[in-house]
Coordinates of C-alpha atoms in Angstrom, one line a residue:
Chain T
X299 CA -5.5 -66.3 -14.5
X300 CA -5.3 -62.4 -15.8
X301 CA -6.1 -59.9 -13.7
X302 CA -5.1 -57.0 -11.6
X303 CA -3.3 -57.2 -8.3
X304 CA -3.4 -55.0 -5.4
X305 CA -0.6 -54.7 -2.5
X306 CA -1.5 -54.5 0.2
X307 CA -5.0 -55.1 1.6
X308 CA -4.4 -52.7 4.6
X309 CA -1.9 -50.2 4.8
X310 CA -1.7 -47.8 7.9
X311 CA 0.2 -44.2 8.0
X312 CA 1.5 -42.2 10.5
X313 CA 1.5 -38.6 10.1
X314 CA 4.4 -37.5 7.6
X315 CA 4.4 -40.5 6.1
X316 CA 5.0 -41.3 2.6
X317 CA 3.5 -44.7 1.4
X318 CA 3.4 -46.6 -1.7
X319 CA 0.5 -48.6 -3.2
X320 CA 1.4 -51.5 -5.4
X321 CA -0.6 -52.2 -9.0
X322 CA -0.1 -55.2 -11.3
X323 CA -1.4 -56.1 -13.9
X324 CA -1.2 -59.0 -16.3
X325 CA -3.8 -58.3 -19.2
X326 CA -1.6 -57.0 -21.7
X327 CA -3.4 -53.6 -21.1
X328 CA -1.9 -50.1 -22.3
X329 CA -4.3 -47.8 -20.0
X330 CA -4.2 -47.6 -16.2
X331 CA -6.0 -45.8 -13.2
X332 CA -6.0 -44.9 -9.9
X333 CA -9.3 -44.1 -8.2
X334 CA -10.2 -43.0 -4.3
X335 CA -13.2 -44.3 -2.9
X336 CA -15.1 -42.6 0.0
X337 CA -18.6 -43.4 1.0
X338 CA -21.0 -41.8 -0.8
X339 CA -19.0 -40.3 -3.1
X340 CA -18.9 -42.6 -5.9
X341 CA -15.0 -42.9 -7.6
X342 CA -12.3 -40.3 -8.2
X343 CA -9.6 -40.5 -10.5
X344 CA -6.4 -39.8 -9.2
X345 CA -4.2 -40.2 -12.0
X346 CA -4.0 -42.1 -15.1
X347 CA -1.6 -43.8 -17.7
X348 CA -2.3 -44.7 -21.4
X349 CA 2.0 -45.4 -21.7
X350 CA 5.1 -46.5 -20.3
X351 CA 6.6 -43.4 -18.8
X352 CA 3.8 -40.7 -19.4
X353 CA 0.6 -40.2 -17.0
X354 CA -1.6 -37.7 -16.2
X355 CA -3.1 -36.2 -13.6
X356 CA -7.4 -36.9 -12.4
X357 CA -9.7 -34.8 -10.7
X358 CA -7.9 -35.1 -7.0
X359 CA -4.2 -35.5 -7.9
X360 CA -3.1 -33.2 -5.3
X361 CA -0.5 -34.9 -2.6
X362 CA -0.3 -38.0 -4.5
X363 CA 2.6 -39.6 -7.3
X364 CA 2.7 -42.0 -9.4
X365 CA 4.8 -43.6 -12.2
X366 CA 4.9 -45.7 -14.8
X367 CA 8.0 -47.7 -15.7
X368 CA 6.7 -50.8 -16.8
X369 CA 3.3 -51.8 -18.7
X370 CA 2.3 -54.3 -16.1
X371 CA 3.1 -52.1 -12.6
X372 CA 1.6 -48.5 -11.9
X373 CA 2.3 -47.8 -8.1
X374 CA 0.5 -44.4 -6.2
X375 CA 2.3 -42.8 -4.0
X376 CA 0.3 -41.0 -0.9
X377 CA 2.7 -38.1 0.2
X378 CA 2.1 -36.3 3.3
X379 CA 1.3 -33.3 1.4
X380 CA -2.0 -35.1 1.3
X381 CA -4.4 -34.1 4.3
X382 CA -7.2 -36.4 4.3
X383 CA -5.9 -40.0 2.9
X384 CA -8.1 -42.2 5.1
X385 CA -10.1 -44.3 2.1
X386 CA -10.5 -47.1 -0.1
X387 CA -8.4 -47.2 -3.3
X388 CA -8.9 -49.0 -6.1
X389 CA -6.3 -49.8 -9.3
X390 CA -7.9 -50.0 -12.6
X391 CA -7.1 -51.3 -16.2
X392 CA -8.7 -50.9 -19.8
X393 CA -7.0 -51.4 -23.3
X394 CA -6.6 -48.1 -24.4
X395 CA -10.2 -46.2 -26.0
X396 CA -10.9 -45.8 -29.3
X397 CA -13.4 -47.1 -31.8
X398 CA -14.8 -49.8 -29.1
X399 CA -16.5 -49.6 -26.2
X400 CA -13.8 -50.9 -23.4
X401 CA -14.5 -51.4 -19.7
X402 CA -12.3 -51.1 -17.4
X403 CA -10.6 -54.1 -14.8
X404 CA -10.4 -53.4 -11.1
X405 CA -8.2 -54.8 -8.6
X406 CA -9.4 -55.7 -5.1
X407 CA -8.6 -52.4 -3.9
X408 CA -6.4 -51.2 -0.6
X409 CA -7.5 -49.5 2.7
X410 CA -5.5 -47.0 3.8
X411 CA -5.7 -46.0 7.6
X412 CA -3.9 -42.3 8.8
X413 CA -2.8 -43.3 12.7
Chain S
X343 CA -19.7 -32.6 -20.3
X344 CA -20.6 -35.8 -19.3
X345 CA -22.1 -36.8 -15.7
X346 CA -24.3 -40.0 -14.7
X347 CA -26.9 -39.8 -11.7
X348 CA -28.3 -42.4 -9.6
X349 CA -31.4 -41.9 -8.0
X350 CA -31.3 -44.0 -5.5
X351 CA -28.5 -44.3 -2.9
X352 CA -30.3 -46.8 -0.9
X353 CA -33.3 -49.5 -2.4
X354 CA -34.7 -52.5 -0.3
X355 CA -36.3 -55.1 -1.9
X356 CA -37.4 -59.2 -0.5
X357 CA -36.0 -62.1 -1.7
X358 CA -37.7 -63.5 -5.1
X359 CA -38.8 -59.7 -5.8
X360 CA -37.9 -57.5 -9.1
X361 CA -34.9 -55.5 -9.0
X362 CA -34.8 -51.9 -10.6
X363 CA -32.1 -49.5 -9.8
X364 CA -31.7 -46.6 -11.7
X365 CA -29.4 -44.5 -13.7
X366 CA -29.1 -41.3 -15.8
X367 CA -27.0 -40.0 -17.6
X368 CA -25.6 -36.8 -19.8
X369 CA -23.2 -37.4 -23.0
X370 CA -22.5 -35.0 -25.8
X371 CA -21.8 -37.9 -28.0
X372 CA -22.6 -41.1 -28.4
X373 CA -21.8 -42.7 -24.6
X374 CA -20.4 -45.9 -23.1
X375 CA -22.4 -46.9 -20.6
X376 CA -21.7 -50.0 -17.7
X377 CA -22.8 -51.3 -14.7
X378 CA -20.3 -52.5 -11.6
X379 CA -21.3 -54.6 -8.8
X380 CA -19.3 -53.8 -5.4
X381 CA -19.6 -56.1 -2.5
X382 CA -17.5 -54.7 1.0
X383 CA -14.5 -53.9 1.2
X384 CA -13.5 -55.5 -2.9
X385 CA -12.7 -54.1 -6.2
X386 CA -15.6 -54.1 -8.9
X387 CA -16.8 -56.3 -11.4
X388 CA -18.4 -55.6 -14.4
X389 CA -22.1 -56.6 -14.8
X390 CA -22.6 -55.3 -18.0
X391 CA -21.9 -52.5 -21.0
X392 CA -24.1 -51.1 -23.4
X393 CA -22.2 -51.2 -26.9
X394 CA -25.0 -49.9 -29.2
X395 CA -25.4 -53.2 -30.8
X396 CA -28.5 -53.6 -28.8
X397 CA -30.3 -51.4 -26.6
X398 CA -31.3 -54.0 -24.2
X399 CA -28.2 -55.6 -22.8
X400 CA -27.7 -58.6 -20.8
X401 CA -25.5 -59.6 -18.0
X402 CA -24.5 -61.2 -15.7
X403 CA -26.3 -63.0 -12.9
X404 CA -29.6 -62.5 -14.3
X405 CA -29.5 -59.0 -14.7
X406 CA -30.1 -56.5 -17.8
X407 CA -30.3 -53.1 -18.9
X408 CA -32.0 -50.9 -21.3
X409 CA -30.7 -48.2 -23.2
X410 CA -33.4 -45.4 -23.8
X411 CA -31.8 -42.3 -25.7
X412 CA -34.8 -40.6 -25.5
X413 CA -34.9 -41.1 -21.9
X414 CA -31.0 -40.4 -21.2
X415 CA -31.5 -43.7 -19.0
X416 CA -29.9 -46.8 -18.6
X417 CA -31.7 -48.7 -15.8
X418 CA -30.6 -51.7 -14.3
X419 CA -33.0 -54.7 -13.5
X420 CA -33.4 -58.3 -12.5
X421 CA -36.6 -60.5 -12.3
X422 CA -35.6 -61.9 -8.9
X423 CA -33.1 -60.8 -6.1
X424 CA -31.2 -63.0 -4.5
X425 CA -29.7 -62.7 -1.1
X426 CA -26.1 -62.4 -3.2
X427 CA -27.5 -59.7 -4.8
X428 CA -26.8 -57.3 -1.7
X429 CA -24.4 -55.2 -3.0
X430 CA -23.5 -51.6 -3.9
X431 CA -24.1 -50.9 -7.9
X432 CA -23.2 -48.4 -9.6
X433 CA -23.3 -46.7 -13.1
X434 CA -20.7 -45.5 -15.3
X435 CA -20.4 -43.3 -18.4
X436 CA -17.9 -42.8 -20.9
X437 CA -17.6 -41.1 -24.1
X438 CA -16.0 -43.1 -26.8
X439 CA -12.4 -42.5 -27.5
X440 CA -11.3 -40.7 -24.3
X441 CA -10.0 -41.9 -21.1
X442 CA -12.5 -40.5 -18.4
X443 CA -14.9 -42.8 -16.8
X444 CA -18.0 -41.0 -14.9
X445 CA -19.1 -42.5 -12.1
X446 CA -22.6 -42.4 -10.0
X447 CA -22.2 -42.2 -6.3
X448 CA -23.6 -45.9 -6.0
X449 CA -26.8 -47.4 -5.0
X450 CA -27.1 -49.9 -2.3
X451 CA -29.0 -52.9 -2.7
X452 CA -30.1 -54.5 0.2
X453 CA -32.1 -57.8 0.0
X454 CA -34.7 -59.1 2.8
X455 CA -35.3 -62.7 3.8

């Protein structure tokens, strides 16, 4: 089955901490996202990717990282530059926009937890 | 610029009853519009897009959509909830050819026995 995996469910940090969200995807799919979730507060985009080895930065980049070395992976990093990182995120992944109207995927998202 | 507004965070309704949760948007150009479902604590599915071959769009699960340009609305409905309807929804809007998707903060669907 294609779709987009998220590693891992729950993830817990200590203060200082640097931690790494894992993204796959297996749809063939040139764009990809990372969004923050808090409750009502809709989605945020972190950062995004339309290429192998180029992304750019979303509305709340600030203390997180990302890269993209492959097509299929597109892992966040959560620094500790980044005060308040208690939330929901969520992994997204479109083919890339143009002429036609393309939703995007989601994965099943990962909690993070700051201890 | 582009934003999308939901106007309800929160809308009860009883089993068997219509569904209406609503959405507005702003676009400069001609927009891409969608509905997500949420249930806790998962990712979101698509429910349906709006993709200007029709203005009335159908979905998933029973529900729909109508596009009203004059309106800036795209509200979503269903002619019966169903106890797996309880969910959080929410609209999205995107301009055609770019990257960003706008999201609404979400409206909560809760569904009485």
């Amino acid at each position: 089955d294609g779709g987009i995996t998220q590693s891992p469910k729950y993830l817990f940090r200590k203060e200082g901490q640097n931690v790494t969200l894992s993204c796959e995807q297996n749809l063939n799919h040139d764009a990809m996202y990372w969004y923050r979730q808090d409750p009502g507060q809709g989605l945020r985009l972190i950062y995004y990717s339309q290429i192998v080895n180029d992304f750019q930065k979303g509305d709340i980049a600030e203390g997180y990282s990302v890269s993209r070395e492959k097509k299929e992976s597109f892992p966040l990093t959560v620094t500790s530059a980044q005060k308040n990182p208690t939330a929901f995120y969520l992994c997204a992944s479109s083919r890339l926009t143009g002429s036609s109207y393309n939703e995007q995927f989601f994965g099943p998202g990962t909690r993070l937890t700051v201890l | 610029a582009q934003s999308v507004t939901q106007l309800d965070s929160h809308v009860s309704v009883s089993e068997g009853t219509p569904v209406l949760l609503r959405c507005n948007y702003s676009s400069s150009y001609s927009p891409s519009l969608f509905w997500y479902v949420q249930h806790p604590n998962k990712g979101l599915q698509l429910l349906l897009k709006y993709t200007s071959a029709a203005t009335l769009v159908k979905g998933i699960n029973g529900f729909e959509a109508e596009f009203k340009k004059s309106e800036t609305s795209f509200h979503l409905t269903k002619p019966s909830a169903h106890m797996s309807d309880a969910a959080e929804y929410f609209c999205v809007v995107s301009e055609r050819g770019t990257y960003k998707y706008i999201f609404g903060t979400g409206t909560r669907l809760k569904v009485l026995a």
